[in-house]
Tab-separated table of C-alpha atoms in Angstrom:
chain	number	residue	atom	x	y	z
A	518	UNK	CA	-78.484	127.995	57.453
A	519	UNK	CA	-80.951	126.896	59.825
A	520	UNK	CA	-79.080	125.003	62.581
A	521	UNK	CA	-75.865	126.192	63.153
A	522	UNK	CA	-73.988	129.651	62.724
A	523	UNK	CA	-71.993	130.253	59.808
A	524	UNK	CA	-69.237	132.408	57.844
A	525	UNK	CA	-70.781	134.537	54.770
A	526	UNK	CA	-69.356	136.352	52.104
A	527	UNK	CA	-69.743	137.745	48.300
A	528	UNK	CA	-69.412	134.681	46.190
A	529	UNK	CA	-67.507	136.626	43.747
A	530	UNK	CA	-65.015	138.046	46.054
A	531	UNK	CA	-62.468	135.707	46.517
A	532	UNK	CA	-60.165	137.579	48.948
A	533	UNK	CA	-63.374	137.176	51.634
A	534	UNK	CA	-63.621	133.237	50.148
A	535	UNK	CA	-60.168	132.861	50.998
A	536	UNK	CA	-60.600	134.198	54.278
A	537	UNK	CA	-63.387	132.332	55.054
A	538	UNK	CA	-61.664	129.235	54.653
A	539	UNK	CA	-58.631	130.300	56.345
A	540	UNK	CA	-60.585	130.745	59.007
A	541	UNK	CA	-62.305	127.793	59.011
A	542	UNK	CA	-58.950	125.775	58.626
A	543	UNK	CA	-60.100	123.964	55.781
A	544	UNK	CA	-57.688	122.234	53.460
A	545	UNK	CA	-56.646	123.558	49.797
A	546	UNK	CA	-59.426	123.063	46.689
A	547	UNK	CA	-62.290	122.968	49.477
A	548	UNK	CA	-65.314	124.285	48.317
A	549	UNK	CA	-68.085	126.690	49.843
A	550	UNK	CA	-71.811	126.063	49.062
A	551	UNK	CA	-73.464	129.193	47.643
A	552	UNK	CA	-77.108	130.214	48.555
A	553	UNK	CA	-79.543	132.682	46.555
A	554	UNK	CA	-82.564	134.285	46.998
A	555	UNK	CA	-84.369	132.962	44.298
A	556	UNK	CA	-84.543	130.704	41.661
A	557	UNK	CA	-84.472	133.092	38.956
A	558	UNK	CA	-80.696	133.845	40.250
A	559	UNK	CA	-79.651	130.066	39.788
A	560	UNK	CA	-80.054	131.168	35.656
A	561	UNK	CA	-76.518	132.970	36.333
A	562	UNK	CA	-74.906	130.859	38.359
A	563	UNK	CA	-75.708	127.492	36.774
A	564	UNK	CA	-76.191	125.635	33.475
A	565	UNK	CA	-77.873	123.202	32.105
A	566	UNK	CA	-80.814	123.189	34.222
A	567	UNK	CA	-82.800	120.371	33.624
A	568	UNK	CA	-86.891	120.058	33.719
A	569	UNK	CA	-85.854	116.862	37.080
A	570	UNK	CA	-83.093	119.992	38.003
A	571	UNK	CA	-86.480	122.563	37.614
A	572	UNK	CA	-89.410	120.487	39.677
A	573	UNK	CA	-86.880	119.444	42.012
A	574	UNK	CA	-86.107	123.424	42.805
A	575	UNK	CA	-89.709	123.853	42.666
A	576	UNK	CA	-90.892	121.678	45.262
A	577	UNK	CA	-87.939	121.728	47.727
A	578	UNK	CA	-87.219	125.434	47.781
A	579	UNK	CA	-86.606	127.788	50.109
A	580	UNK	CA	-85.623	124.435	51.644
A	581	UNK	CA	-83.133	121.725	52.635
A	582	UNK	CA	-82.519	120.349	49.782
A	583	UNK	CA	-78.688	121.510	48.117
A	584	UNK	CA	-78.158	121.054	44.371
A	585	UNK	CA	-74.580	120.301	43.133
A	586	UNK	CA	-74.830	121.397	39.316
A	587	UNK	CA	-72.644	122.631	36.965
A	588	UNK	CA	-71.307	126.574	37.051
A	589	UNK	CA	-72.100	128.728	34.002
A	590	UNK	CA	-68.340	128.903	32.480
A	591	UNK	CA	-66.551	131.848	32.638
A	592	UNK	CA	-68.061	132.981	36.320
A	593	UNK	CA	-65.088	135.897	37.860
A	594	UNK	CA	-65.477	133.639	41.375
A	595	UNK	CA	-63.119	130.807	43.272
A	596	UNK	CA	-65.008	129.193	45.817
A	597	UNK	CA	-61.777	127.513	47.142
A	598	UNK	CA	-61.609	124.683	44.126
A	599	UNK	CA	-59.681	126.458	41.640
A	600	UNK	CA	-62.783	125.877	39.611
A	601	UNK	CA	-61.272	122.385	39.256
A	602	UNK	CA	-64.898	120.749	40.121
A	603	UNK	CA	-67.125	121.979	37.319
A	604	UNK	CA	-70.143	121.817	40.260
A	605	UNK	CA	-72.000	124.161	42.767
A	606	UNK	CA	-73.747	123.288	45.873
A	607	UNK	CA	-76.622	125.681	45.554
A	608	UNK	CA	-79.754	126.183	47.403
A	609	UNK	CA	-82.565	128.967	48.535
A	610	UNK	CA	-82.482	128.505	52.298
A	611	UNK	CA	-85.257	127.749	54.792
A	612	UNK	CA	-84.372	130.593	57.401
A	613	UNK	CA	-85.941	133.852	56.368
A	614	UNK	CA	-83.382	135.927	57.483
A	615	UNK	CA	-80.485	133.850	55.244
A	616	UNK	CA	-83.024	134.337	52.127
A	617	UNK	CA	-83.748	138.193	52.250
A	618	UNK	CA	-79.945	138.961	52.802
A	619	UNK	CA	-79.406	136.927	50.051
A	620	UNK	CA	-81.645	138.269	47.818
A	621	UNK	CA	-80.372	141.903	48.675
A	622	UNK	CA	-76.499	141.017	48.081
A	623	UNK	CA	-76.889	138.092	45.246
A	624	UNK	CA	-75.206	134.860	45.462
A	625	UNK	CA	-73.514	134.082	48.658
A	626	UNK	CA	-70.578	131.859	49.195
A	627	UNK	CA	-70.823	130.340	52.995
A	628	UNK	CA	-69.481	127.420	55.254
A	629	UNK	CA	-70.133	126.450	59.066
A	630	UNK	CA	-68.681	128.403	61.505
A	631	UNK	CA	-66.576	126.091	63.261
A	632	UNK	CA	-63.512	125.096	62.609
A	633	UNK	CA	-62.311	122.141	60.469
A	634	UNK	CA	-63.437	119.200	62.398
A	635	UNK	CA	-65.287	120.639	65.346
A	636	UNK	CA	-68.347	120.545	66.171
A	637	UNK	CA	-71.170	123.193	64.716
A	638	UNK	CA	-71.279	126.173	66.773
A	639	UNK	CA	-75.225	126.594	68.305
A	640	UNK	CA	-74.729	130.037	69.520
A	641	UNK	CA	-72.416	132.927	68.677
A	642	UNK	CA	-70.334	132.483	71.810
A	643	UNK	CA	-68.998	129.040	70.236
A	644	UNK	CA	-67.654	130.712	67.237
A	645	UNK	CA	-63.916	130.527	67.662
A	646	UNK	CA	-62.806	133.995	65.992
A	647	UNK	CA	-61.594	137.066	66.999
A	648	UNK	CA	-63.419	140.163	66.572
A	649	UNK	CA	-60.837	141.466	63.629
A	650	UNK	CA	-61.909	138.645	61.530
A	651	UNK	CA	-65.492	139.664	60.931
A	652	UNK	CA	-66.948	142.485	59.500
A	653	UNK	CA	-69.984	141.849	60.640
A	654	UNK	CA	-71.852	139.758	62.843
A	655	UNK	CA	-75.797	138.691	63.257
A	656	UNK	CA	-76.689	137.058	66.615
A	657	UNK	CA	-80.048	134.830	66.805
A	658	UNK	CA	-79.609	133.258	70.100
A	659	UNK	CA	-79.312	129.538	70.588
A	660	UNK	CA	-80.458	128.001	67.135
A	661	UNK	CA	-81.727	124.094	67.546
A	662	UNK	CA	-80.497	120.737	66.577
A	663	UNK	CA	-81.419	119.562	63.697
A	664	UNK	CA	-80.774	117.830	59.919
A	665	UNK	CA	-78.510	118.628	57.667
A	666	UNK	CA	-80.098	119.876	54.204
A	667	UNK	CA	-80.134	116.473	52.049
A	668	UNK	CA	-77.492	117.210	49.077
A	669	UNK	CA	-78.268	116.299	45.253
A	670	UNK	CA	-76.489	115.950	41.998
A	671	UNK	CA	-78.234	116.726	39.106
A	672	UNK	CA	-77.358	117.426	35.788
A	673	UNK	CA	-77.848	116.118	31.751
A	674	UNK	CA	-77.028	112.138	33.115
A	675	UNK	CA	-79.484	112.309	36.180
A	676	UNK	CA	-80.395	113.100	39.171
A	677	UNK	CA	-78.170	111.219	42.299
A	678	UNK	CA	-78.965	111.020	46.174
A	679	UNK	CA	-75.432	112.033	47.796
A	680	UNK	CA	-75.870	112.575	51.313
A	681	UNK	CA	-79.111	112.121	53.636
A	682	UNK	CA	-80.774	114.644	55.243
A	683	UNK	CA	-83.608	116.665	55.894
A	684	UNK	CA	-85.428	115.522	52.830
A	685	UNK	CA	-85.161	111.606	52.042
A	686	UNK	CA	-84.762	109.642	49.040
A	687	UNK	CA	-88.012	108.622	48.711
A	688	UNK	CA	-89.189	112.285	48.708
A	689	UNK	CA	-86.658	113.138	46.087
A	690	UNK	CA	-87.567	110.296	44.101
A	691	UNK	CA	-91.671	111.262	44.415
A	692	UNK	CA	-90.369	114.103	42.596
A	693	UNK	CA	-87.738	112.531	40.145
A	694	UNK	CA	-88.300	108.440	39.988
A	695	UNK	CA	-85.561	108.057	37.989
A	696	UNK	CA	-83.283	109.679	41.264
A	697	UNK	CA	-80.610	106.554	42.741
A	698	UNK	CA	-78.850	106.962	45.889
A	699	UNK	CA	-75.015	106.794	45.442
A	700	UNK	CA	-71.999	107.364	47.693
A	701	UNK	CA	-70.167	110.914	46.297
A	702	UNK	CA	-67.091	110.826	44.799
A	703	UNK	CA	-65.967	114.178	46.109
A	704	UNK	CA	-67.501	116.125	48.832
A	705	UNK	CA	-68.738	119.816	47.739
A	706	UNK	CA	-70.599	122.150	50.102
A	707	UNK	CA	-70.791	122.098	53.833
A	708	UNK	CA	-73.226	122.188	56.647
A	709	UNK	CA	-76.305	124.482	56.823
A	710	UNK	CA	-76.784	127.057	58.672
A	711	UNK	CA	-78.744	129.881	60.204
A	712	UNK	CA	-76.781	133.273	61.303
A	713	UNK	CA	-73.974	134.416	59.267
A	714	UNK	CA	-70.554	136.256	60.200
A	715	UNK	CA	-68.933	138.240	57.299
A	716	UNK	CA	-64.969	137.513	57.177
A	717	UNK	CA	-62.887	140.332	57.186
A	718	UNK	CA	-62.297	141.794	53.439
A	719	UNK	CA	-65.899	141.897	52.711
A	720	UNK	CA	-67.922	145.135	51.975
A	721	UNK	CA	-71.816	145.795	51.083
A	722	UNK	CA	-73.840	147.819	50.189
A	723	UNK	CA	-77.135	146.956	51.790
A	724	UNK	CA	-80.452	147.820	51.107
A	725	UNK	CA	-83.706	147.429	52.867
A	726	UNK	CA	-84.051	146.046	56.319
């Protein structure tokens, strides 16, 4: 969340999931990255959290650094896979804003802003939606270039390097030695992001400022 706007809804609500990816364009059993506002909310979400899974958490967030691991069974949620991948992309973001929402509302199921295809929008102004298809909208300005978050699999087998980012293998592997860099064999997750739009569907209950 910390370079481009995005789309934001409950993770467990999968009318707003499904609107968020309508809205998005994105093609059938695509699916959205989740972030949380603290580790201790992972223990819900995800099992078989490993001590490489644990240190790697520990140094890298809030951070860019996503984790694809596998979901607790029996979660009431469809990020847009069917739950056909048995994986996650999880992370506690950088931007302080993205954290304390998430923190308040739990486990958050988001994906860029733009369209499939197009490029990340770097100001609310280039997200392509009409004002019906948000609930809600949070406005930071122009937000700068920069890296994507770094994305890692991790679970019982090891710990592999899928996509280069913010944090680089040699970093990850600092941390975990045993970490190789692969190619993925299915993409999970999308770009990061800083300010969030709601799709329409979703309703909160916020606390706090």
């Amino acid at each position: 969340m910390e370079h481009s706007y995005a789309f934001a809804c409950d993770a467990f609500r999968q009318d707003a999931v499904r609107a968020m990816h309508v809205l998005r364009g994105d093609p059938l059993f695509t699916a959205a990255q989740v972030i949380v506002g603290s580790v201790k909310t992972t223990d819900g979400i995800v099992r078989e959290t490993t001590p490489e899974i644990k240190a790697l958490m520990k140094k890298f967030w809030p951070g860019m650094v996503s984790l694809n691991l596998r979901p607790q069974l029996g979660l009431s949620w469809d990020l847009g896979d069917g739950n056909q991948l048995d994986r996650v992309s999880v992370r506690i973001p950088k931007a302080k804003f993205a954290k304390a929402l998430a923190s308040q509302t739990g486990p958050l199921a988001i994906a860029s802003a733009a369209r499939k295809g197009m490029p990340a929008p770097k100001s609310l102004g280039d997200v392509l939606v009409l004002e019906s298809d948000v609930a809600l909208k949070f406005d930071n300005g122009n937000l700068r270039k920069g890296p994507l978050s770094t994305v890692i699999e991790a679970d019982e087998t090891g710990v592999r390097y899928l996509r280069e980012g913010a944090i680089s293998l040699e970093e990850i592997q600092a941390i975990v030695p045993g970490a190789t860099g692969i190619q993925p064999s299915r993409p999970i997750g999308f770009s990061h992001v800083r300010n969030l739009l709601w799709p329409r569907f979703q309703s909160f209950n916020l606390t706090g400022s």
